[in-house]
Coordinates of C-alpha atoms in Angstrom, one line a residue:
Chain A
M1346 CA -25.7 39.2 -9.8
V1347 CA -23.5 36.5 -8.7
P1348 CA -23.6 36.5 -5.0
F1349 CA -20.5 38.0 -3.3
R1350 CA -20.2 35.2 -0.6
Y1351 CA -19.3 32.9 -3.7
N1352 CA -16.2 35.1 -4.3
V1353 CA -15.4 35.3 -0.7
R1354 CA -15.5 31.5 -0.1
S1355 CA -13.8 30.9 -3.1
L1356 CA -10.9 33.0 -2.0
F1357 CA -11.0 31.3 1.3
V1358 CA -11.2 27.7 0.0
R1359 CA -7.9 28.4 -1.9
K1360 CA -6.2 29.4 1.2
V1361 CA -2.6 28.8 0.0
T1362 CA -2.9 30.7 -3.3
T1363 CA -5.0 33.4 -1.6
I1364 CA -2.4 34.0 1.1
A1365 CA 0.7 34.1 -1.1
T1366 CA -0.9 36.4 -3.6
A1367 CA -2.2 38.8 -1.0
L1368 CA 1.4 38.8 0.7
G1369 CA 2.7 39.8 -2.5
I1370 CA 0.3 42.7 -2.8
A1371 CA 0.6 43.3 1.0
L1372 CA 4.9 43.8 0.2
V1373 CA 4.0 46.2 -2.5
V1374 CA 1.7 48.3 -0.5
F1375 CA 4.1 48.3 2.2
V1376 CA 6.9 49.6 0.1
F1377 CA 4.6 52.3 -1.4
A1378 CA 2.9 53.2 2.0
A1379 CA 6.3 53.6 3.5
A1380 CA 7.4 55.9 0.6
L1381 CA 4.4 58.0 1.2
M1382 CA 4.9 58.2 5.1
L1383 CA 8.4 59.0 4.8
G1384 CA 7.4 62.0 2.5
E1385 CA 5.0 62.9 5.1
G1386 CA 7.4 62.6 7.8
V1387 CA 9.9 64.9 6.1
E1388 CA 7.3 67.6 5.5
R1389 CA 6.2 67.4 9.0
A1390 CA 9.7 67.8 10.0
L1391 CA 10.5 70.7 7.7
V1392 CA 7.1 72.5 7.3
S1393 CA 7.2 74.0 10.9
S1394 CA 3.6 74.1 12.5
S1395 CA 4.5 78.0 12.2
R1396 CA 1.7 80.7 12.7
P1397 CA 0.5 82.3 9.5
E1398 CA 1.3 85.7 10.7
N1399 CA 5.0 84.6 11.1
V1400 CA 7.5 86.1 8.6
I1401 CA 11.1 84.9 7.7
V1402 CA 13.6 87.6 6.8
L1403 CA 17.0 86.6 5.0
R1404 CA 19.6 88.5 3.1
K1405 CA 18.2 89.4 -0.3
G1406 CA 19.6 86.3 -2.8
S1407 CA 19.8 84.1 0.2
D1408 CA 17.7 80.7 -0.1
A1409 CA 18.4 79.5 3.5
E1410 CA 19.3 80.7 6.9
L1411 CA 22.6 79.0 6.9
S1412 CA 23.8 81.2 3.8
S1413 CA 22.4 84.4 4.7
S1414 CA 23.8 86.9 7.0
M1415 CA 22.4 90.4 7.7
S1416 CA 23.6 93.5 10.1
Q1417 CA 22.2 93.8 13.3
D1418 CA 20.9 97.3 12.1
V1419 CA 18.6 95.8 9.8
L1420 CA 16.3 94.5 12.7
G1421 CA 15.7 98.0 13.7
L1422 CA 14.1 98.7 10.2
L1423 CA 12.1 95.6 10.4
R1424 CA 10.7 96.8 13.8
G1425 CA 9.9 100.3 12.4
N1426 CA 6.5 99.2 10.5
S1427 CA 3.1 99.5 12.0
A1428 CA 2.3 95.9 10.6
V1429 CA 4.6 94.3 13.2
A1430 CA 2.9 92.7 16.5
Q1431 CA 3.7 94.3 19.6
G1432 CA 3.6 93.0 23.0
E1433 CA 4.1 89.2 24.3
G1434 CA 5.4 87.0 21.7
G1435 CA 5.4 89.6 19.1
G1436 CA 8.1 91.9 17.3
V1437 CA 11.0 90.9 15.7
I1438 CA 14.3 88.6 16.8
G1439 CA 17.3 88.2 15.1
E1440 CA 18.8 84.7 15.0
V1441 CA 22.5 83.3 14.2
I1442 CA 22.5 79.7 12.7
L1443 CA 25.7 77.8 12.3
V1444 CA 26.6 74.4 11.4
I1445 CA 29.6 72.5 13.7
T1446 CA 30.8 69.0 13.2
A1447 CA 30.4 66.6 15.9
E1448 CA 31.5 63.2 16.6
L1449 CA 28.7 60.6 16.5
E1450 CA 28.6 59.0 20.1
G1451 CA 30.0 55.6 20.3
K1452 CA 31.2 55.3 16.7
G1453 CA 35.0 56.5 16.9
E1454 CA 36.6 59.5 15.9
S1455 CA 36.2 58.9 12.0
Q1456 CA 32.3 59.2 12.3
I1457 CA 31.5 62.9 12.1
S1458 CA 28.4 64.7 11.2
N1459 CA 27.0 68.3 11.3
V1460 CA 25.0 69.7 13.9
L1461 CA 23.1 72.9 13.4
I1462 CA 23.4 75.5 16.3
R1463 CA 20.8 78.3 16.6
G1464 CA 21.4 81.4 18.7
M1465 CA 18.4 83.1 19.8
P1466 CA 17.6 86.1 21.8
A1467 CA 15.7 85.2 25.2
E1468 CA 12.1 85.8 23.5
G1469 CA 12.8 83.3 20.9
M1470 CA 11.3 80.3 22.3
K1471 CA 8.1 82.6 22.3
F1472 CA 8.1 82.5 18.5
R1473 CA 7.8 78.9 18.4
P1474 CA 4.8 77.9 20.7
E1475 CA 5.4 74.4 19.6
A1476 CA 8.5 74.1 21.3
R1477 CA 8.5 72.9 25.0
I1478 CA 11.4 71.7 27.5
V1479 CA 10.6 68.0 28.0
S1480 CA 13.4 67.4 30.6
G1481 CA 16.2 69.5 32.4
R1482 CA 15.5 73.2 32.1
A1483 CA 15.6 76.1 29.7
P1484 CA 19.1 77.9 29.5
Q1485 CA 19.8 81.3 31.5
P1486 CA 20.0 84.1 29.0
G1487 CA 23.5 85.3 28.3
T1488 CA 25.3 82.2 29.6
N1489 CA 26.7 79.3 27.4
E1490 CA 23.9 77.0 28.5
V1491 CA 22.0 75.4 25.7
I1492 CA 19.1 72.9 25.0
V1493 CA 18.9 70.1 22.6
G1494 CA 16.3 68.8 20.5
K1495 CA 15.0 65.4 21.4
A1496 CA 15.7 64.0 17.8
I1497 CA 19.3 64.4 18.2
A1498 CA 19.9 64.1 21.9
G1499 CA 22.6 61.7 22.6
R1500 CA 23.4 61.1 18.9
F1501 CA 26.5 63.3 19.3
K1502 CA 29.3 63.1 22.1
G1503 CA 28.6 65.8 24.6
V1504 CA 25.4 66.8 22.9
S1505 CA 23.1 65.4 25.6
E1506 CA 21.6 66.8 28.7
G1507 CA 24.4 67.2 31.4
G1508 CA 26.8 67.2 28.7
T1509 CA 29.6 69.7 27.4
F1510 CA 30.9 70.1 23.9
E1511 CA 32.9 72.9 22.4
L1512 CA 31.5 75.3 19.9
R1513 CA 35.1 76.5 19.2
R1514 CA 38.3 75.4 20.9
N1515 CA 38.0 76.8 24.5
R1516 CA 34.3 77.9 23.9
P1517 CA 32.4 75.1 25.5
L1518 CA 28.6 74.8 25.6
K1519 CA 26.8 73.1 28.5
V1520 CA 23.4 71.1 27.7
V1521 CA 21.1 71.8 30.5
G1522 CA 17.8 70.5 29.0
T1523 CA 16.0 68.7 26.0
F1524 CA 13.2 70.3 23.9
A1525 CA 10.2 68.8 21.7
A1526 CA 9.0 70.9 18.7
D1527 CA 6.1 68.9 17.6
G1528 CA 8.3 66.8 15.4
T1529 CA 9.5 69.5 13.1
S1530 CA 13.2 69.9 12.2
F1531 CA 13.8 72.0 15.1
E1532 CA 14.2 68.9 17.1
S1533 CA 17.3 68.4 15.3
E1534 CA 19.0 71.5 16.3
V1535 CA 20.7 72.9 19.3
W1536 CA 19.4 76.2 20.8
G1537 CA 21.5 78.6 22.7
D1538 CA 21.9 82.2 23.5
L1539 CA 22.3 84.6 20.5
D1540 CA 25.0 86.7 22.0
V1541 CA 27.2 84.2 23.5
I1542 CA 26.9 81.9 20.4
R1543 CA 27.7 84.7 17.9
T1544 CA 30.5 86.2 20.0
S1545 CA 32.1 82.8 20.0
V1546 CA 32.5 82.9 16.4
G1547 CA 33.2 86.4 15.8
R1548 CA 29.9 87.5 14.5
Q1549 CA 29.0 90.2 16.9
A1550 CA 27.1 92.6 15.0
S1551 CA 25.4 90.6 12.6
V1552 CA 22.5 87.9 12.4
S1553 CA 21.7 85.0 9.9
S1554 CA 17.8 85.6 9.5
A1555 CA 15.2 87.5 11.5
R1556 CA 11.5 86.1 12.3
V1557 CA 8.7 88.9 12.4
R1558 CA 5.2 88.5 14.0
L1559 CA 2.8 90.4 12.1
N1560 CA -0.4 91.6 13.4
S1561 CA -2.4 89.7 10.8
P1562 CA -1.6 87.4 8.2
A1563 CA -3.2 90.0 5.8
D1564 CA -0.4 92.4 6.4
F1565 CA 2.1 90.1 4.6
E1566 CA 2.0 91.6 1.1
T1567 CA 2.1 95.3 2.4
Y1568 CA 5.0 94.6 4.6
R1569 CA 6.9 92.4 2.1
T1570 CA 6.8 95.2 -0.5
T1571 CA 7.8 97.9 1.8
M1572 CA 10.9 95.9 3.3
E1573 CA 12.0 94.7 0.0
A1574 CA 11.7 98.2 -1.5
D1575 CA 13.9 99.6 1.3
K1576 CA 17.4 99.6 -0.5
R1577 CA 19.0 99.8 3.2
A1578 CA 17.5 96.8 4.4
N1579 CA 18.5 94.6 1.3
V1580 CA 16.3 91.8 2.4
K1581 CA 13.9 89.1 1.1
V1582 CA 10.5 88.8 3.3
Q1583 CA 8.8 85.4 3.2
R1584 CA 6.1 83.6 4.9
E1585 CA 7.5 81.0 7.3
A1586 CA 5.3 78.4 5.9
D1587 CA 6.5 79.0 2.2
Y1588 CA 9.9 79.1 3.3
Y1589 CA 9.9 75.7 4.8
S1590 CA 7.9 73.9 2.3
K1591 CA 10.3 75.1 -0.4
Q1592 CA 13.1 73.5 1.9
S1593 CA 11.1 70.3 2.1
E1594 CA 10.2 69.9 -1.5
Q1595 CA 13.7 68.9 -2.7
T1596 CA 14.1 66.3 0.4
S1597 CA 10.7 64.8 0.6
G1598 CA 10.2 65.0 -3.5
F1599 CA 13.6 62.6 -3.7
L1600 CA 12.6 60.3 -0.8
V1601 CA 9.0 60.0 -2.3
G1602 CA 9.8 59.6 -6.0
L1603 CA 12.5 56.7 -5.1
G1604 CA 10.0 55.0 -2.9
T1605 CA 7.3 55.3 -5.9
V1606 CA 9.6 54.2 -8.4
V1607 CA 10.4 51.0 -6.1
A1608 CA 6.9 50.4 -5.4
I1609 CA 5.8 50.4 -9.2
L1610 CA 8.4 48.0 -10.2
F1611 CA 7.4 45.9 -7.2
S1612 CA 3.9 46.4 -8.2
L1613 CA 4.3 44.9 -11.7
A1614 CA 5.2 41.7 -10.0
A1615 CA 2.5 41.9 -7.9
M1616 CA 0.1 42.4 -10.6
I1617 CA 1.5 39.4 -12.6
G1618 CA 1.0 37.3 -9.5
A1619 CA -2.7 38.5 -9.1
A1620 CA -3.2 37.6 -12.7
I1621 CA -1.8 34.3 -12.5
T1622 CA -3.9 33.6 -9.3
M1623 CA -7.1 34.5 -10.8
N1624 CA -6.2 33.0 -14.1
G1625 CA -5.8 29.8 -12.2
A1626 CA -8.9 30.5 -10.5
V1627 CA -10.9 30.8 -13.8
A1628 CA -9.3 27.8 -15.4
H1629 CA -10.0 25.7 -12.3
R1630 CA -13.5 26.9 -12.1
T1631 CA -14.5 26.7 -15.9
K1632 CA -17.3 24.1 -15.0
E1633 CA -18.8 26.2 -12.0
I1634 CA -18.9 29.2 -14.5
G1635 CA -20.4 27.2 -17.2
T1636 CA -23.0 26.2 -14.7
L1637 CA -23.5 29.8 -13.7
R1638 CA -23.9 30.8 -17.3
A1639 CA -26.4 27.7 -18.0
L1640 CA -28.8 29.0 -15.0
G1641 CA -29.2 32.4 -16.6
F1642 CA -26.5 34.5 -15.3
S1643 CA -25.1 37.2 -18.0
R1644 CA -21.4 37.6 -19.2
I1645 CA -21.5 40.6 -17.3
A1646 CA -22.5 39.4 -14.1
I1647 CA -19.4 36.9 -14.3
L1648 CA -17.2 39.5 -15.4
V1649 CA -18.3 41.8 -12.5
S1650 CA -17.9 38.7 -10.1
F1651 CA -14.5 37.6 -11.2
V1652 CA -13.3 41.6 -10.8
L1653 CA -14.8 41.8 -7.2
E1654 CA -13.0 38.6 -6.3
A1655 CA -9.7 40.3 -7.8
L1656 CA -10.3 43.4 -6.0
L1657 CA -11.2 41.5 -2.8
L1658 CA -7.9 39.6 -2.8
A1659 CA -6.1 43.0 -3.5
L1660 CA -7.9 44.8 -0.7
I1661 CA -6.7 41.8 1.8
G1662 CA -3.4 42.3 0.6
G1663 CA -3.6 46.2 1.0
V1664 CA -4.9 45.9 4.5
V1665 CA -2.2 43.4 5.7
G1666 CA 0.5 45.9 3.9
L1667 CA -1.0 48.7 5.8
A1668 CA -1.0 46.8 9.0
F1669 CA 2.5 45.9 8.9
V1670 CA 3.6 49.5 7.8
Q1671 CA 2.0 50.7 11.0
L1672 CA 5.1 49.1 12.7
L1673 CA 7.2 51.9 10.8
A1674 CA 5.6 54.6 12.8
L1675 CA 8.0 53.6 15.8
V1676 CA 11.0 54.1 13.3
S1677 CA 12.9 57.2 12.8
F1678 CA 16.1 57.8 11.3
P1679 CA 18.6 60.5 10.2
V1680 CA 18.9 62.1 6.5
M1681 CA 20.9 64.8 5.3
N1682 CA 18.8 68.1 4.9
F1683 CA 20.2 69.4 1.5
Q1684 CA 19.4 72.9 2.8
T1685 CA 21.6 73.0 5.9
F1686 CA 23.8 70.0 5.2
S1687 CA 23.0 69.0 8.8
E1688 CA 21.2 65.8 9.8
I1689 CA 17.4 65.9 10.7
V1690 CA 16.0 63.0 11.9
I1691 CA 12.7 62.0 10.1
A1692 CA 10.1 59.7 11.6
F1693 CA 7.7 57.7 9.2
K1694 CA 4.3 59.1 9.3
A1695 CA 1.0 57.7 8.6
T1696 CA -1.8 60.2 7.7
P1697 CA -5.0 59.4 6.3
N1698 CA -4.0 60.5 3.0
V1699 CA -1.4 57.9 2.9
L1700 CA -3.6 55.1 4.0
I1701 CA -6.2 55.9 1.3
S1702 CA -3.6 56.2 -1.3
A1703 CA -2.1 52.8 -0.5
L1704 CA -5.6 51.2 -0.4
V1705 CA -6.4 52.7 -3.9
F1706 CA -2.9 51.5 -5.2
S1707 CA -4.0 48.2 -4.0
L1708 CA -7.3 48.1 -5.5
V1709 CA -5.7 49.3 -8.9
M1710 CA -3.3 46.3 -8.9
G1711 CA -6.3 44.0 -8.3
L1712 CA -8.2 45.6 -11.0
V1713 CA -5.3 45.6 -13.7
G1714 CA -4.3 42.0 -12.6
G1715 CA -7.6 40.6 -12.2
L1716 CA -9.3 42.2 -15.6
V1717 CA -7.8 39.8 -18.2
P1718 CA -8.8 36.6 -16.0
A1719 CA -12.3 38.0 -15.6
I1720 CA -12.8 38.7 -19.2
R1721 CA -11.6 35.1 -19.7
A1722 CA -14.1 33.8 -17.1
A1723 CA -17.0 36.2 -19.0
R1724 CA -16.0 34.4 -22.2
V1725 CA -16.8 30.6 -20.8
S1726 CA -19.3 29.2 -22.8
P1727 CA -22.5 28.0 -20.7
V1728 CA -22.0 24.6 -22.9
E1729 CA -19.1 24.1 -20.4
A1730 CA -21.3 23.1 -17.7
M1731 CA -22.4 19.8 -19.5
R1732 CA -18.8 18.7 -20.1
G1733 CA -17.7 15.8 -17.8
Chain B
M1375 CA -49.2 15.9 -32.7
A1376 CA -50.4 19.3 -33.1
E1377 CA -47.9 22.3 -32.8
A1378 CA -50.0 23.9 -30.1
T1379 CA -49.2 21.2 -27.8
S1380 CA -45.6 20.9 -28.5
I1381 CA -43.0 22.4 -26.2
V1382 CA -40.3 21.8 -28.3
T1383 CA -40.3 21.9 -32.1
L1384 CA -37.0 21.5 -34.1
K1385 CA -37.1 21.6 -38.0
G1386 CA -34.1 20.9 -40.2
I1387 CA -31.5 21.1 -37.6
N1388 CA -27.9 21.1 -38.8
K1389 CA -24.9 21.3 -36.5
T1390 CA -21.3 21.5 -37.7
F1391 CA -18.3 21.8 -35.9
H1392 CA -14.9 22.9 -37.1
R1393 CA -12.0 20.9 -36.3
G1394 CA -9.1 22.7 -37.8
K1395 CA -10.0 23.0 -41.4
E1396 CA -12.3 19.9 -41.4
P1397 CA -15.9 20.4 -40.9
I1398 CA -17.5 17.8 -38.7
T1399 CA -21.2 17.3 -38.9
V1400 CA -22.9 16.3 -35.8
L1401 CA -26.5 16.7 -36.4
E1402 CA -28.0 16.6 -39.9
S1403 CA -31.8 17.7 -41.3
L1404 CA -33.1 16.7 -37.8
D1405 CA -36.7 17.1 -36.9
L1406 CA -38.1 16.7 -33.5
D1407 CA -41.4 17.4 -31.6
V1408 CA -41.6 16.9 -27.8
P1409 CA -45.1 17.5 -26.6
T1410 CA -46.1 19.4 -23.5
G1411 CA -45.8 17.5 -20.2
S1412 CA -44.2 14.3 -21.9
F1413 CA -41.0 12.4 -20.5
E1414 CA -38.4 11.8 -22.8
A1415 CA -35.4 9.6 -22.8
L1416 CA -33.0 10.1 -25.6
M1417 CA -30.3 7.4 -26.0
G1418 CA -27.5 6.7 -28.6
P1419 CA -23.9 5.6 -28.6
S1420 CA -21.2 8.2 -27.6
G1421 CA -20.7 10.9 -30.3
S1422 CA -24.1 10.4 -31.6
G1423 CA -25.1 13.9 -31.0
K1424 CA -26.8 13.6 -27.9
S1425 CA -25.5 16.4 -25.8
T1426 CA -25.4 18.7 -28.7
L1427 CA -29.2 18.1 -29.4
L1428 CA -29.7 18.7 -25.8
N1429 CA -27.7 21.8 -25.7
I1430 CA -29.5 23.2 -28.5
I1431 CA -33.2 22.6 -27.1
A1432 CA -32.0 24.1 -23.6
G1433 CA -30.4 27.2 -25.3
L1434 CA -26.9 26.7 -24.6
D1435 CA -26.0 26.3 -28.1
R1436 CA -27.3 27.3 -31.5
P1437 CA -27.8 25.2 -34.6
T1438 CA -25.9 26.0 -37.7
S1439 CA -29.2 26.0 -39.8
G1440 CA -32.7 25.0 -38.8
E1441 CA -35.6 26.4 -36.7
V1442 CA -35.9 25.9 -33.0
K1443 CA -38.9 26.6 -31.1
V1444 CA -38.8 25.7 -27.4
A1445 CA -41.6 26.8 -25.1
G1446 CA -42.9 29.5 -27.6
A1447 CA -39.5 31.2 -28.1
N1448 CA -37.6 31.2 -31.2
L1449 CA -33.9 30.4 -29.9
A1450 CA -32.3 30.5 -33.0
A1451 CA -32.9 34.3 -33.5
M1452 CA -31.9 35.3 -29.7
S1453 CA -28.6 36.8 -28.7
D1454 CA -26.5 35.6 -26.0
S1455 CA -28.0 37.6 -23.3
Q1456 CA -31.6 36.9 -24.4
L1457 CA -30.8 33.4 -24.4
A1458 CA -29.3 33.5 -20.8
K1459 CA -32.4 35.3 -19.5
W1460 CA -34.8 32.9 -21.6
R1461 CA -32.9 29.9 -19.7
S1462 CA -33.3 31.2 -16.2
Q1463 CA -37.1 31.5 -16.9
N1464 CA -37.8 28.2 -18.9
I1465 CA -35.3 25.8 -18.2
G1466 CA -34.3 23.7 -15.2
F1467 CA -30.6 21.9 -15.6
V1468 CA -29.7 18.5 -14.3
F1469 CA -26.2 17.7 -14.9
Q1470 CA -24.3 14.3 -14.8
S1471 CA -21.8 15.3 -12.1
F1472 CA -24.5 17.5 -10.2
N1473 CA -22.5 20.9 -10.9
L1474 CA -23.2 22.3 -7.5
I1475 CA -20.8 25.0 -6.5
P1476 CA -18.7 23.7 -3.7
V1477 CA -18.4 26.8 -1.9
L1478 CA -22.1 27.3 -1.4
T1479 CA -24.5 25.4 0.9
A1480 CA -27.2 23.4 -0.4
A1481 CA -29.9 26.2 0.2
Q1482 CA -27.6 28.9 -1.4
N1483 CA -27.3 26.5 -4.4
V1484 CA -30.7 26.0 -5.0
E1485 CA -31.4 29.9 -4.5
L1486 CA -29.0 30.8 -7.4
P1487 CA -31.6 30.8 -10.2
L1488 CA -34.0 32.9 -7.9
L1489 CA -31.2 35.7 -7.8
L1490 CA -32.0 36.5 -11.4
T1491 CA -35.5 37.3 -10.2
S1492 CA -37.0 40.3 -8.5
L1493 CA -38.2 38.1 -5.4
S1494 CA -37.4 39.4 -2.1
G1495 CA -35.2 37.7 0.5
S1496 CA -37.9 36.1 2.3
E1497 CA -39.7 35.1 -0.8
R1498 CA -36.6 33.3 -1.9
T1499 CA -36.3 31.6 1.2
K1500 CA -39.7 30.2 1.1
R1501 CA -39.2 29.0 -2.4
V1502 CA -35.9 27.3 -1.5
Q1503 CA -37.5 25.6 1.3
T1504 CA -40.4 24.2 -0.7
A1505 CA -38.1 22.9 -3.3
L1506 CA -36.0 21.3 -0.9
R1507 CA -38.8 19.8 0.8
V1508 CA -40.2 18.3 -2.7
V1509 CA -36.7 16.6 -2.8
G1510 CA -36.8 15.6 0.7
L1511 CA -33.7 17.3 1.9
E1512 CA -35.2 20.2 3.8
D1513 CA -32.7 19.0 6.8
R1514 CA -29.9 19.4 4.6
M1515 CA -30.3 22.8 3.5
H1516 CA -27.3 24.2 5.5
H1517 CA -24.8 21.4 4.1
Y1518 CA -22.1 21.9 1.5
P1519 CA -22.0 19.5 -1.2
R1520 CA -19.0 17.6 0.4
Q1521 CA -21.2 16.9 2.9
L1522 CA -23.6 15.3 1.1
S1523 CA -23.8 11.8 -0.6
G1524 CA -24.1 11.9 -4.6
G1525 CA -27.4 11.0 -4.6
Q1526 CA -28.2 13.9 -2.2
E1527 CA -26.1 16.1 -4.6
Q1528 CA -28.2 15.1 -7.3
R1529 CA -31.6 15.8 -5.5
V1530 CA -30.3 19.4 -4.4
A1531 CA -29.4 19.9 -8.1
I1532 CA -33.1 18.8 -8.9
A1533 CA -34.3 21.2 -6.4
R1534 CA -32.4 24.0 -8.1
A1535 CA -33.6 22.9 -11.5
I1536 CA -37.2 23.4 -10.3
V1537 CA -37.1 26.2 -7.7
N1538 CA -37.5 28.7 -10.6
D1539 CA -40.8 26.8 -11.9
P1540 CA -39.4 26.1 -15.2
K1541 CA -41.4 24.5 -18.0
I1542 CA -38.8 22.3 -19.1
I1543 CA -36.2 20.2 -17.1
V1544 CA -33.2 19.0 -19.1
A1545 CA -31.4 16.3 -17.6
D1546 CA -28.0 15.0 -19.0
E1547 CA -27.1 11.5 -17.7
P1548 CA -28.7 12.2 -14.5
T1549 CA -27.7 8.8 -12.9
G1550 CA -24.5 8.5 -14.7
D1551 CA -22.3 9.3 -11.5
L1552 CA -24.5 7.4 -9.1
D1553 CA -25.2 3.9 -7.7
R1554 CA -28.1 2.0 -8.4
K1555 CA -30.2 2.9 -5.3
S1556 CA -29.3 6.6 -5.6
A1557 CA -30.1 6.4 -9.3
D1558 CA -33.4 4.8 -8.7
D1559 CA -34.4 7.6 -5.8
V1560 CA -33.5 10.3 -8.5
L1561 CA -35.7 8.7 -11.5
T1562 CA -38.4 8.3 -9.1
L1563 CA -38.1 12.1 -8.3
L1564 CA -38.1 12.9 -11.9
D1565 CA -41.1 10.8 -12.6
K1566 CA -42.9 12.6 -9.7
L1567 CA -42.1 16.1 -11.0
N1568 CA -43.5 14.9 -14.3
K1569 CA -46.7 13.4 -13.2
E1570 CA -47.4 15.5 -10.0
L1571 CA -45.9 19.0 -11.3
G1572 CA -46.5 18.3 -15.1
K1573 CA -42.8 19.3 -16.0
T1574 CA -41.7 18.5 -19.6
I1575 CA -38.6 16.3 -19.1
F1576 CA -36.0 15.8 -21.9
M1577 CA -33.3 13.4 -20.6
V1578 CA -30.2 12.2 -22.5
T1579 CA -29.0 8.7 -20.9
H1580 CA -26.9 5.6 -21.3
D1581 CA -28.9 4.1 -18.6
P1582 CA -31.5 1.4 -19.9
N1583 CA -33.1 1.5 -16.3
A1584 CA -33.3 5.5 -16.6
A1585 CA -34.8 5.0 -20.3
E1586 CA -37.6 2.6 -18.9
K1587 CA -38.8 5.4 -16.7
A1588 CA -39.5 7.9 -19.6
S1589 CA -42.7 7.6 -21.4
V1590 CA -40.8 8.1 -24.8
Q1591 CA -37.6 6.8 -25.8
R1592 CA -35.8 8.2 -28.7
K1593 CA -32.5 6.9 -30.4
L1594 CA -29.9 9.0 -32.0
D1595 CA -27.5 7.6 -34.3
K1596 CA -25.0 9.4 -36.6
G1597 CA -26.8 12.9 -36.0
A1598 CA -30.3 11.7 -37.0
L1599 CA -33.2 10.1 -35.0
Q1600 CA -34.0 6.7 -35.5

């Protein structure tokens, strides 16, 4: 085999073309990795780190908490099953979810967006172990005190610690703390007392959804069949994780799809760039290649050598692209959640999968771009060594 | 000259190139015998077919028709990959413009032919050192070609040509790009390889001084040996 250092140094000698080509590939890898990171960010935001024994109950026919409404009495039916866990963190809670419009901070009155308000009973926090107060304090049950998720804290007028905003005219809510919830979309919500919030909007005897903690994930099927068969309840029972992944599919699918299409279009240009660079390398080194062939290196050895060179070039680009894309981990921005029509804040999230996919993508670009020039190199006649 | 002592035997060699539709005959019914251990110089005007003949002897190119026997192998019947392997074991190349790989050091250039063998790394290093000692450049082994003079580059190339212990060294205008002094050094070295190590040397040259060093001088004109 032709020694690999031959390829490494050949790339190094042609610094300018190598850097230009690698940067082209880096740009594509950046876009591609950014799209994947966004997808991961959406999934992380929407797929709660819920426990497998958690179940969400909606009214039959509803796809989302926002469009669901059930009578308070249903909670009794949901509780009356031996599969429901008892004690600390167990049981059934009913919650009310509603969306209000609020003015964005510092953008004038014309700029408004939706904020999702969740009313929950006192034990609601215990259903979400990932949620914790990061500043301020927890609200007093039975009061108009609320806490705001850290992703939207300060984005809306009055919706930040120490502030006050109106749920309805003359129904103010007071923000007493900020909470974090492991990067999930809960961080884009406002949490307050169930009774205060539903009374304010005139929904006293109803809830939007219920959460049930079962004794074990294995009890789910039985529980679902029993509850969905109960005509009085008229509910749909889903695992919390399934519910959230269904919610995230639409949003993340759209963003990842868009990003991938852009990356593929860019990659065509990058592959042409890599092909031009490698073609130039082959043309420039015809005599060297002829010499290697004269010395006895086979066509295959030359082919492999130039493919490796192209792969190395692409890998340099890939690593540079990934290095830059790490900076995106510092960026987050609001997107519309199509299920709730309220804002959720998405952060770019790098996972091992993203890194591996992006590197493989860069190698594929190197292979595709480098193959034709490598075949050309393998075809160089050893007689070229003798030409003056 | 008996066949057993000939290292190169060509019989009825024809070589025709096609330029467009017109065939151009470069070599015509050429016969050649090179005895083992000789130092031959091939001279002739440009376009006389010297390089083509050298390429055929070195297994870089095949004749259109005719028999080519070099170092016991029938080259006309061998495939491209067989020829490549055969070259690596039997032929040492010296080129007019040295043809060192610019991104590799002297030692790494000399090592290239050994990478096609099964020798271990330490064995290769030993052989590279020996070859560079023969050409008097052991102290330049870590230099890159651009850090060497033309004469030194050609001597590194000669070290590369002998590192595999080939039977024949083919040299294409080995002094063509060198000043008189360096050219003399290179010719002295080739002479030493021929006399002391018993290498058969087949050299194409325009340079009468170079041709003088050879034990046999041949002239090629219009595709035929004079």
